[in-house]
CSV table of C-alpha atoms in Angstrom, one decimal:
chain,number,residue,atom,x,y,z
A,27,ASP,CA,13.4,-161.1,22.6
A,28,ILE,CA,10.3,-159.5,24.0
A,29,GLN,CA,11.3,-156.7,26.5
A,30,MET,CA,9.3,-156.3,29.7
A,31,THR,CA,9.2,-153.1,31.7
A,32,GLN,CA,7.5,-152.4,35.0
A,33,SER,CA,6.6,-149.3,36.9
A,34,PRO,CA,7.2,-148.1,39.5
A,35,SER,CA,10.5,-149.8,40.3
A,36,SER,CA,9.6,-149.4,44.0
A,37,LEU,CA,6.8,-148.1,46.1
A,38,SER,CA,6.1,-147.5,49.7
A,39,ALA,CA,2.6,-148.1,51.0
A,40,SER,CA,0.7,-148.5,54.2
A,41,ILE,CA,-1.1,-151.6,55.5
A,42,GLY,CA,-4.6,-151.6,54.1
A,43,ASP,CA,-3.6,-149.6,51.0
A,44,ARG,CA,-4.6,-150.4,47.4
A,45,VAL,CA,-1.4,-151.0,45.4
A,46,THR,CA,-1.2,-151.2,41.6
A,47,ILE,CA,1.9,-152.2,39.6
A,48,THR,CA,2.0,-151.9,35.8
A,49,CYS,CA,3.9,-154.0,33.3
A,50,GLN,CA,4.4,-153.3,29.6
A,51,ALA,CA,5.5,-155.7,26.9
A,52,SER,CA,7.5,-154.5,23.8
A,53,GLN,CA,5.0,-156.3,21.5
A,54,ASP,CA,1.6,-157.9,21.7
A,55,ILE,CA,1.6,-160.9,24.0
A,56,THR,CA,-2.2,-161.4,24.1
A,57,ASN,CA,-2.7,-162.6,27.7
A,58,TYR,CA,0.4,-164.8,28.1
A,59,LEU,CA,1.5,-163.1,31.3
A,60,ASN,CA,2.5,-164.3,34.7
A,61,TRP,CA,2.9,-162.3,37.9
A,62,PHE,CA,5.3,-163.6,40.6
A,63,GLN,CA,5.9,-162.5,44.2
A,64,GLN,CA,9.4,-163.0,45.6
A,65,LYS,CA,10.7,-162.4,49.1
A,66,PRO,CA,14.4,-162.2,50.0
A,67,GLY,CA,16.1,-165.6,50.0
A,68,GLU,CA,13.1,-167.3,48.5
A,69,ALA,CA,12.0,-168.6,45.2
A,70,PRO,CA,9.5,-166.7,43.2
A,71,LYS,CA,5.8,-167.7,43.8
A,72,LEU,CA,3.3,-167.7,41.0
A,73,LEU,CA,0.3,-165.4,41.8
A,74,ILE,CA,-1.4,-164.8,38.5
A,75,TYR,CA,-1.3,-166.6,35.2
A,76,ASP,CA,-2.9,-165.8,31.8
A,77,ALA,CA,-2.9,-162.2,32.9
A,78,SER,CA,-5.9,-162.4,35.2
A,79,LYS,CA,-6.3,-165.9,36.6
A,80,LEU,CA,-5.5,-166.4,40.2
A,81,GLU,CA,-3.2,-169.3,41.1
A,82,ARG,CA,-4.7,-171.8,43.6
A,83,GLY,CA,-4.2,-170.6,47.2
A,84,VAL,CA,-3.5,-167.0,46.4
A,85,PRO,CA,-5.6,-164.5,48.4
A,86,LEU,CA,-8.4,-162.8,46.6
A,87,THR,CA,-6.8,-159.5,47.5
A,88,PHE,CA,-4.6,-160.1,44.4
A,89,SER,CA,-5.9,-159.4,40.9
A,90,GLY,CA,-4.5,-159.0,37.4
A,91,SER,CA,-5.8,-157.4,34.3
A,92,GLY,CA,-4.8,-156.3,30.8
A,93,SER,CA,-4.1,-157.7,27.4
A,94,GLY,CA,-1.9,-157.0,24.4
A,95,THR,CA,1.0,-154.9,25.8
A,96,ASN,CA,-0.3,-153.3,29.0
A,97,PHE,CA,-1.0,-155.2,32.2
A,98,SER,CA,-1.4,-154.5,35.9
A,99,LEU,CA,-1.3,-156.3,39.2
A,100,THR,CA,-3.4,-154.9,42.0
A,101,ILE,CA,-3.3,-155.7,45.7
A,102,SER,CA,-6.6,-154.4,47.1
A,103,ASN,CA,-5.8,-154.5,50.8
A,104,LEU,CA,-2.0,-154.6,51.5
A,105,ARG,CA,-1.1,-156.9,54.3
A,106,PRO,CA,2.3,-157.2,56.0
A,107,GLU,CA,3.0,-160.5,54.3
A,108,ASP,CA,2.6,-158.8,50.9
A,109,LEU,CA,5.8,-156.8,51.3
A,110,ALA,CA,8.0,-158.3,48.6
A,111,THR,CA,9.2,-157.8,45.0
A,112,TYR,CA,6.8,-158.5,42.2
A,113,TYR,CA,7.8,-159.6,38.7
A,114,CYS,CA,5.8,-159.9,35.5
A,115,GLN,CA,6.8,-162.4,32.9
A,116,GLN,CA,5.7,-163.0,29.3
A,117,TYR,CA,5.4,-166.5,27.9
A,118,ASP,CA,4.0,-165.7,24.5
A,119,ASP,CA,7.3,-166.4,22.8
A,120,LEU,CA,10.7,-167.9,23.6
A,121,PRO,CA,12.6,-166.9,25.5
A,122,PRO,CA,10.2,-166.2,28.3
A,123,THR,CA,11.3,-162.8,29.7
A,124,PHE,CA,10.8,-161.1,33.1
A,125,GLY,CA,10.3,-157.5,34.1
A,126,PRO,CA,12.8,-155.8,36.3
A,127,GLY,CA,10.7,-156.1,39.4
A,128,THR,CA,8.7,-153.7,41.6
A,129,LYS,CA,9.7,-153.7,45.3
A,130,VAL,CA,6.8,-153.0,47.7
A,131,ASP,CA,7.8,-151.8,51.2
A,132,LEU,CA,6.2,-150.1,54.1
A,133,LYS,CA,5.7,-146.4,54.2
B,5,GLU,CA,3.1,-182.3,47.6
B,6,VAL,CA,5.5,-181.1,44.9
B,7,PHE,CA,9.2,-180.8,45.8
B,8,LEU,CA,12.0,-179.6,43.7
B,9,VAL,CA,15.5,-179.7,45.3
B,10,GLU,CA,18.5,-178.2,43.5
B,11,SER,CA,22.0,-179.2,44.4
B,12,GLY,CA,25.5,-178.9,43.0
B,13,GLY,CA,26.2,-175.2,43.3
B,14,GLY,CA,29.4,-173.7,44.6
B,15,LEU,CA,32.4,-171.6,43.8
B,16,VAL,CA,34.2,-172.2,40.5
B,17,ARG,CA,36.9,-170.3,38.6
B,18,PRO,CA,36.2,-168.6,35.3
B,19,GLY,CA,36.4,-171.1,32.5
B,20,GLY,CA,35.4,-173.9,34.8
B,21,SER,CA,32.5,-176.3,34.8
B,22,LEU,CA,29.7,-177.3,37.2
B,23,ARG,CA,26.8,-179.6,37.0
B,24,LEU,CA,23.6,-178.8,38.8
B,25,SER,CA,20.9,-181.3,39.7
B,26,CYS,CA,17.2,-180.9,40.5
B,27,ALA,CA,15.5,-183.8,42.2
B,28,ALA,CA,11.7,-183.8,41.7
B,29,SER,CA,8.9,-185.5,43.6
B,30,GLY,CA,5.2,-185.2,44.1
B,31,PHE,CA,4.2,-185.1,40.4
B,32,THR,CA,4.6,-187.1,37.3
B,33,PHE,CA,8.1,-186.0,36.3
B,34,THR,CA,8.0,-188.0,33.0
B,35,ASN,CA,5.2,-185.8,31.7
B,36,ALA,CA,6.6,-182.5,32.8
B,37,TRP,CA,8.4,-179.8,30.8
B,38,MET,CA,11.2,-178.6,33.1
B,39,THR,CA,12.9,-175.2,33.1
B,40,TRP,CA,16.0,-173.6,34.6
B,41,VAL,CA,15.9,-169.9,35.7
B,42,ARG,CA,18.6,-167.9,37.3
B,43,GLN,CA,18.9,-164.7,39.2
B,44,GLY,CA,22.1,-162.8,39.4
B,45,PRO,CA,22.9,-160.5,42.4
B,46,GLY,CA,20.5,-157.5,42.2
B,47,LYS,CA,19.3,-158.7,38.8
B,48,ARG,CA,15.9,-159.7,37.3
B,49,LEU,CA,15.1,-163.4,36.8
B,50,GLU,CA,16.5,-164.8,33.6
B,51,TRP,CA,15.1,-167.9,31.8
B,52,ILE,CA,18.0,-170.2,30.9
B,53,GLY,CA,16.3,-173.0,29.1
B,54,ARG,CA,13.7,-175.7,29.0
B,55,ILE,CA,13.5,-179.4,28.2
B,56,LYS,CA,10.2,-180.9,27.0
B,57,SER,CA,9.0,-184.3,28.1
B,58,ALA,CA,10.0,-187.3,26.0
B,59,SER,CA,6.4,-187.8,24.9
B,60,ASP,CA,6.4,-184.2,23.5
B,61,GLY,CA,9.7,-184.8,21.7
B,62,GLY,CA,12.2,-184.0,24.4
B,63,THR,CA,13.1,-180.8,22.6
B,64,ILE,CA,15.6,-178.5,24.4
B,65,ASP,CA,15.6,-174.7,24.0
B,66,TYR,CA,18.2,-172.3,25.4
B,67,ALA,CA,18.7,-168.7,26.0
B,68,ALA,CA,21.2,-167.0,23.7
B,69,SER,CA,23.4,-166.1,26.7
B,70,VAL,CA,24.1,-169.8,27.5
B,71,LYS,CA,23.6,-171.6,24.2
B,72,ASP,CA,26.7,-173.6,23.3
B,73,ARG,CA,28.0,-173.5,26.9
B,74,PHE,CA,25.2,-175.0,29.0
B,75,VAL,CA,23.5,-178.3,28.4
B,76,ILE,CA,20.1,-179.3,29.9
B,77,SER,CA,19.2,-183.0,30.3
B,78,ARG,CA,16.9,-185.2,32.3
B,79,ASP,CA,16.9,-188.7,33.7
B,80,ASP,CA,13.2,-189.7,33.9
B,81,SER,CA,14.2,-193.0,35.7
B,82,LYS,CA,15.6,-190.9,38.6
B,83,ASN,CA,13.1,-188.0,38.4
B,84,THR,CA,16.0,-185.6,38.0
B,85,LEU,CA,16.8,-182.6,35.9
B,86,TYR,CA,20.4,-181.5,35.1
B,87,LEU,CA,22.2,-178.4,34.0
B,88,GLN,CA,25.8,-178.9,32.8
B,89,MET,CA,27.5,-175.5,32.8
B,90,ASN,CA,30.8,-175.2,30.9
B,91,SER,CA,33.1,-172.2,30.2
B,92,LEU,CA,31.6,-170.4,33.1
B,93,GLN,CA,32.0,-166.6,33.3
B,94,THR,CA,31.7,-164.1,36.1
B,95,ASP,CA,28.3,-163.1,34.6
B,96,ASP,CA,27.0,-166.6,35.3
B,97,THR,CA,27.2,-165.9,39.1
B,98,ALA,CA,23.6,-166.3,40.2
B,99,VAL,CA,21.1,-168.4,42.2
B,100,TYR,CA,19.9,-171.2,39.9
B,101,PHE,CA,16.3,-172.4,40.2
B,102,CYS,CA,14.6,-175.3,38.5
B,103,THR,CA,10.9,-175.0,37.9
B,104,GLU,CA,8.1,-177.1,36.5
B,105,GLY,CA,7.0,-176.1,33.1
B,106,SER,CA,4.2,-173.8,34.0
B,107,PHE,CA,6.3,-172.0,36.6
B,108,ASP,CA,3.8,-173.2,39.3
B,109,PHE,CA,6.5,-174.9,41.4
B,110,TRP,CA,10.1,-173.9,42.1
B,111,GLY,CA,13.0,-175.3,43.9
B,112,GLN,CA,14.7,-173.3,46.6
B,113,GLY,CA,17.7,-172.5,44.4
B,114,THR,CA,21.4,-173.2,44.5
B,115,GLN,CA,24.1,-170.6,44.5
B,116,VAL,CA,26.7,-170.6,41.8
B,117,THR,CA,29.6,-168.2,42.2
B,118,VAL,CA,32.2,-167.7,39.4
B,119,SER,CA,35.3,-166.0,40.7
B,120,SER,CA,39.0,-166.2,40.6
């Protein structure tokens, strides 16, 4: 199985900050990567697919980049509603595998 | 609007069985590849398995951790996805989500607790 790692595991930021989360795959997944946002008690919400494409309805403050094995998710202007846990997921190969998550909270 | 509603979760003893359902609406279920994902307490999301549409062969793929214990099926006449879980273990305790093939849409999840 393809292993996914994320860093940091958690971060504290202020409203308005620029936040970057990184994700690494154990092998080349080209651009077959999703980013999800999950709030407590809720289902994950797809933010980014194909590493850099914004899902419909997702604010432009979210962006994704990367290819191969290294990827990143950036929130350009952190809002209170962005406080959540973020997961990357590869879908290049079965089984699709998720990263361990990065929890973003308020400084 | 797309809706996915899971049901059937609950408390079950180790070695027991449970069947989850996922009722779908708001999209053409017959054409959709459907997936089950679970999340144990404090754990990352885990893909359990996927069933393709009948027009794409209806192939079913499973994660190694559940293969030979869990069975995914679908009833296109009822727009419903199923997950039959057998020989349940404490490690199977999780919230179980159904999701449409591209992970665009998710249900709210149903809690399964395996405990004696």
